[in-house]
mmCIF file of C-alpha atoms in Angstrom:
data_model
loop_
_atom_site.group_PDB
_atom_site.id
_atom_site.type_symbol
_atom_site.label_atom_id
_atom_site.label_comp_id
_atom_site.label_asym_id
_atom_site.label_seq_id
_atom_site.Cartn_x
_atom_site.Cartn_y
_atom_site.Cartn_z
ATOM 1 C CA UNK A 1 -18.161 5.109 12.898
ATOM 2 C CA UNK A 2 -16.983 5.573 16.470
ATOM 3 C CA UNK A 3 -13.312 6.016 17.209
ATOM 4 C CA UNK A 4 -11.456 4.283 19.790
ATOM 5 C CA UNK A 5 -7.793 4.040 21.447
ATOM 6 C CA UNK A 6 -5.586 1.259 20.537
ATOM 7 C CA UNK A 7 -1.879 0.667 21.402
ATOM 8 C CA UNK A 8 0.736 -0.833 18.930
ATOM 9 C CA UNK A 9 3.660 -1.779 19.449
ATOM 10 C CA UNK A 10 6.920 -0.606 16.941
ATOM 11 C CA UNK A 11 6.127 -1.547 13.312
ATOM 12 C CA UNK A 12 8.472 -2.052 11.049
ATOM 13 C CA UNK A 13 7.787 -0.575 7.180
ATOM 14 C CA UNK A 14 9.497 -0.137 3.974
ATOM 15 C CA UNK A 15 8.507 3.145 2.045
ATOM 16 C CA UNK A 16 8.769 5.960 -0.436
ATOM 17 C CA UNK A 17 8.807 9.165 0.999
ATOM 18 C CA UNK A 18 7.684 12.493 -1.358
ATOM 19 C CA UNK A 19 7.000 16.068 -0.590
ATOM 20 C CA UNK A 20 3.876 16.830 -2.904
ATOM 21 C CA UNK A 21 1.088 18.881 -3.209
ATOM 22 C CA UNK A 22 -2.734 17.692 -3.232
ATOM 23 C CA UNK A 23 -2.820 16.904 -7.265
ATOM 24 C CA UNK A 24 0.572 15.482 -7.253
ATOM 25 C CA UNK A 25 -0.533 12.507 -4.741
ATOM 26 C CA UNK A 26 0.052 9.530 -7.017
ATOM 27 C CA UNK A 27 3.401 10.664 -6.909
ATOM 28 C CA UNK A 28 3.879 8.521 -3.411
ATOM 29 C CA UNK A 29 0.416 6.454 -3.867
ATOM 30 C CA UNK A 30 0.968 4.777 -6.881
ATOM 31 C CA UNK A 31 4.135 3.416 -5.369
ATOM 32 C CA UNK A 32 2.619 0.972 -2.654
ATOM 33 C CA UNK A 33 1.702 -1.527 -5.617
ATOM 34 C CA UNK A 34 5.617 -1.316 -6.250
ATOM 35 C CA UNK A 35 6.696 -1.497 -2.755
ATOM 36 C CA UNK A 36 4.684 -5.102 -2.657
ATOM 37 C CA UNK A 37 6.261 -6.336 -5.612
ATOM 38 C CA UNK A 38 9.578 -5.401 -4.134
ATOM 39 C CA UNK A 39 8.823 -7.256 -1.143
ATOM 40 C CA UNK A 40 7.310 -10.328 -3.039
ATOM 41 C CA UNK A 41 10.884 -10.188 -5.040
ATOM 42 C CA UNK A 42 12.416 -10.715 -2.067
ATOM 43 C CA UNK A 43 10.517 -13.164 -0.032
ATOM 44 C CA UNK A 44 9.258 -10.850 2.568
ATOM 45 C CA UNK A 45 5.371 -10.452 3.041
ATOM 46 C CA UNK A 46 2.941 -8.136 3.700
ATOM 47 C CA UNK A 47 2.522 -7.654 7.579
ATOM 48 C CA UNK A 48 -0.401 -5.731 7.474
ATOM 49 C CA UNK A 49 -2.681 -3.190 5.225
ATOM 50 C CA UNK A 50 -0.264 -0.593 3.385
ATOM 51 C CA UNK A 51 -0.352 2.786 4.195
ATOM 52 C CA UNK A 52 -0.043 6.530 3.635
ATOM 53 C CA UNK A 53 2.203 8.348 6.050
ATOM 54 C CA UNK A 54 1.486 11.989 6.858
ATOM 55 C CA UNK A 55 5.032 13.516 8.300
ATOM 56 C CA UNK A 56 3.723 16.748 7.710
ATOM 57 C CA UNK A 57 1.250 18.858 6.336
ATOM 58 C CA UNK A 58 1.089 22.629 5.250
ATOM 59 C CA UNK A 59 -2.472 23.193 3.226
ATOM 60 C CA UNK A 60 -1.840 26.764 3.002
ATOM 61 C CA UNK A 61 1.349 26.502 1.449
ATOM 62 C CA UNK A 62 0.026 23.279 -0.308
ATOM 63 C CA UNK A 63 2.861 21.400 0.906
ATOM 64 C CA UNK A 64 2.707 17.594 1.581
ATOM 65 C CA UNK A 65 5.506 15.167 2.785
ATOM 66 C CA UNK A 66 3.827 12.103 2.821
ATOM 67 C CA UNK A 67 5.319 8.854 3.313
ATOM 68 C CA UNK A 68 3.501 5.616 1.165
ATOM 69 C CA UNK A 69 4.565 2.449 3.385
ATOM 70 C CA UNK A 70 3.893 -1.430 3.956
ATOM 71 C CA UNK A 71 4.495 -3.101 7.221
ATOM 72 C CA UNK A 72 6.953 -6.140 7.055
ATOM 73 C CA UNK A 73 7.329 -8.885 9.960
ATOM 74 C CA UNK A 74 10.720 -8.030 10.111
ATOM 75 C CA UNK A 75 12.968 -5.362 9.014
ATOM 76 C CA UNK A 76 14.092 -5.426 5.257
ATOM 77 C CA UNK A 77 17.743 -3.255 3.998
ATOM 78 C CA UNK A 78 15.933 -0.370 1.862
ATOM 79 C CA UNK A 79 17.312 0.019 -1.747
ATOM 80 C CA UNK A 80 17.209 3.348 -3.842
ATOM 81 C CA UNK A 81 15.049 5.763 -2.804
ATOM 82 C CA UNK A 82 13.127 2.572 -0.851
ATOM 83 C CA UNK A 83 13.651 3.061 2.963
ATOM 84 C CA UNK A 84 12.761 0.846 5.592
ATOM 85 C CA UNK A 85 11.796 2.298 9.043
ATOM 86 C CA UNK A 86 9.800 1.839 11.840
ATOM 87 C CA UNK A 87 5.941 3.236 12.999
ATOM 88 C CA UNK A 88 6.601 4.136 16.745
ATOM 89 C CA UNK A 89 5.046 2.400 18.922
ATOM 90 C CA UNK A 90 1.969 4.332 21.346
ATOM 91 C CA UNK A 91 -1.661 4.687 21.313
ATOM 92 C CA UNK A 92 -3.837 5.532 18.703
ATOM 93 C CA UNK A 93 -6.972 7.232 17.971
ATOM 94 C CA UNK A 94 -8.287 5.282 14.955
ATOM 95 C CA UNK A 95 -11.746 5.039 13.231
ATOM 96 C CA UNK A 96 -12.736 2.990 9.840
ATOM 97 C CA UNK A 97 -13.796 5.064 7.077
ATOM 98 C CA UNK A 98 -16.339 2.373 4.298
ATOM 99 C CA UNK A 99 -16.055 4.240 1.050
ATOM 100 C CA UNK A 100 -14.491 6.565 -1.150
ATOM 101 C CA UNK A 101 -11.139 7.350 -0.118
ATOM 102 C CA UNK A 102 -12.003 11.021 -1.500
ATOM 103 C CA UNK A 103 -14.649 11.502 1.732
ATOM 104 C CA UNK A 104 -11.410 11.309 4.017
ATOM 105 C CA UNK A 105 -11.608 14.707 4.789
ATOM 106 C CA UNK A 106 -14.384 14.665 6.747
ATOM 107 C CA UNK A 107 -13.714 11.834 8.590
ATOM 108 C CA UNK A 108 -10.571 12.882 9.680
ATOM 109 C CA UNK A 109 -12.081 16.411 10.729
ATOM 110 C CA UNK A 110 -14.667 14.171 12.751
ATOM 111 C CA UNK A 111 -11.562 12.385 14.039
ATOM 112 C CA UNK A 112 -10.526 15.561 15.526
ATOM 113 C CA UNK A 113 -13.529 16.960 16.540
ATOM 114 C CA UNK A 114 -13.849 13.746 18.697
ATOM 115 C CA UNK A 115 -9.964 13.653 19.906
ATOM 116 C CA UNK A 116 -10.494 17.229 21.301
ATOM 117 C CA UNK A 117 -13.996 16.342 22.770
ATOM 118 C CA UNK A 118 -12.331 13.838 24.660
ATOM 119 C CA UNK A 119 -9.201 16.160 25.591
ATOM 120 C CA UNK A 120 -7.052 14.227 23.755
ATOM 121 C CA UNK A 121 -3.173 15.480 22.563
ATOM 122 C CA UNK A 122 -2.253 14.364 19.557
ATOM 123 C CA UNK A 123 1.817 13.587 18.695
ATOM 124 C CA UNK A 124 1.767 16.778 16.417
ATOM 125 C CA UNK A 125 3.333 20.330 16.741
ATOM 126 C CA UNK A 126 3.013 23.308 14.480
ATOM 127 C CA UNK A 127 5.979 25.657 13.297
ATOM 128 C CA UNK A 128 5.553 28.132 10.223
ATOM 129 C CA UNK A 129 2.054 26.920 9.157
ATOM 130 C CA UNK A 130 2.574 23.432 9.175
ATOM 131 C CA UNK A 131 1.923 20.311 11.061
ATOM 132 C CA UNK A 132 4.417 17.965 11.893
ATOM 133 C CA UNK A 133 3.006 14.592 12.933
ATOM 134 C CA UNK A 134 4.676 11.526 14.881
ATOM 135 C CA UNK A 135 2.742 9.479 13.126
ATOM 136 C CA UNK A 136 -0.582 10.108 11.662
ATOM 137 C CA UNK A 137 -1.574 7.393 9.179
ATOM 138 C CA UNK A 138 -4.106 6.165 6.578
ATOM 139 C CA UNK A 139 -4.172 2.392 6.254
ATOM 140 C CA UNK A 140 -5.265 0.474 3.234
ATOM 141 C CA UNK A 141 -6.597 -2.599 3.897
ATOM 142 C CA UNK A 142 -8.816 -3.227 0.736
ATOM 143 C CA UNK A 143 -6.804 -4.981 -2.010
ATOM 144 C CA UNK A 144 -7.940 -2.669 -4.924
ATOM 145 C CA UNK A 145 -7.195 -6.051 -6.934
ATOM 146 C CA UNK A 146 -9.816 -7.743 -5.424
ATOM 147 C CA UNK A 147 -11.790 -5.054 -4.958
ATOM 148 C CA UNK A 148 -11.801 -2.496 -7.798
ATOM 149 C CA UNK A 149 -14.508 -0.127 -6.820
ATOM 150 C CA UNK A 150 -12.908 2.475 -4.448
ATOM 151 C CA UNK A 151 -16.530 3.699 -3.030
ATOM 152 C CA UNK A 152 -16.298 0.068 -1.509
ATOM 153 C CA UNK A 153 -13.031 0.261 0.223
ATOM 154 C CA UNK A 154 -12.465 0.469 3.950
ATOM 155 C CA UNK A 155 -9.593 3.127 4.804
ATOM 156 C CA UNK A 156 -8.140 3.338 8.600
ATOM 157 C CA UNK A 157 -7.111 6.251 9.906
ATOM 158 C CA UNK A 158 -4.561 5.758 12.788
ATOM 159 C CA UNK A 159 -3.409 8.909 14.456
ATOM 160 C CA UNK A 160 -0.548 8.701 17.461
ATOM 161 C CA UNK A 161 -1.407 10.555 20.461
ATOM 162 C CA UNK A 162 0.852 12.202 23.158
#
């Protein structure tokens, strides 16, 4: 599990946004199997692993606003409380977590750790306790329909740097 840098380009997404706290997550994750079926409904595919967006994050507070998002090839009109928008385009630190999505928190602190061992800036500021992220991401690649068990899932975490 070593991270690396990538670059990507803009991505265009449609998504739910939701401020929660940590029990109230299915709140925005339960709504990626909708968002496909919306996009199956109208023609438009998958164009890439659905994610979890992370605008911002205040654990003291437990305060959440967390985005749940699949890429499209090209942009789709949002409906309802459905939005399309765009991942900004930049580099990356990224690493692939195999397993239970509930071990994330380690890996991302180990994403950190690294990032600052390598005197890296990530696209984040703090204001009243919180952190506000460009675009720090957790990708889904596993289809949980093909593959049930979540301790065999593969989770990316993509974080934007300065």
């Amino acid at each position: 599990m070593t991270p690396e840098i990538v670059e990507h380009p803009d991505r265009p997404y449609v998504g739910v946004r939701r401020t929660i706290t940590m029990t109230s997550f299915g709140l925005v994750g339960d709504r990626i199997a909708e968002l496909v079926g919306w996009l199956a409904e109208r023609g438009a595919g998958l164009a890439g692993a659905p994610f979890l967006r992370y605008h911002s994050i205040d654990m003291a507070a437990d305060r959440l606003d967390v985005e749940a998002g699949v890429p499209v090839a090209a942009p789709v009109e949002g409906e309802g409380d459905i939005r399309s928008g765009v991942l900004p385009a930049g580099r990356y630190a990224t690493v692939t977590h195999h397993g239970h999505p509930d071990r994330l928190v380690g890996v991302t602190d180990e994403l950190l750790k690294w990032a600052a061992g390598q005197g890296l800036r990530w696209d984040m500021t703090e204001s009243g306790g919180a952190e506000h992220w460009g675009c720090r991401l957790e990708l889904y690649p596993t289809d949980p329909r093909v593959q049930p068990d979540p301790a065999e899932w593969d989770v990316v975490l993509e974080f934007r740097l300065v």
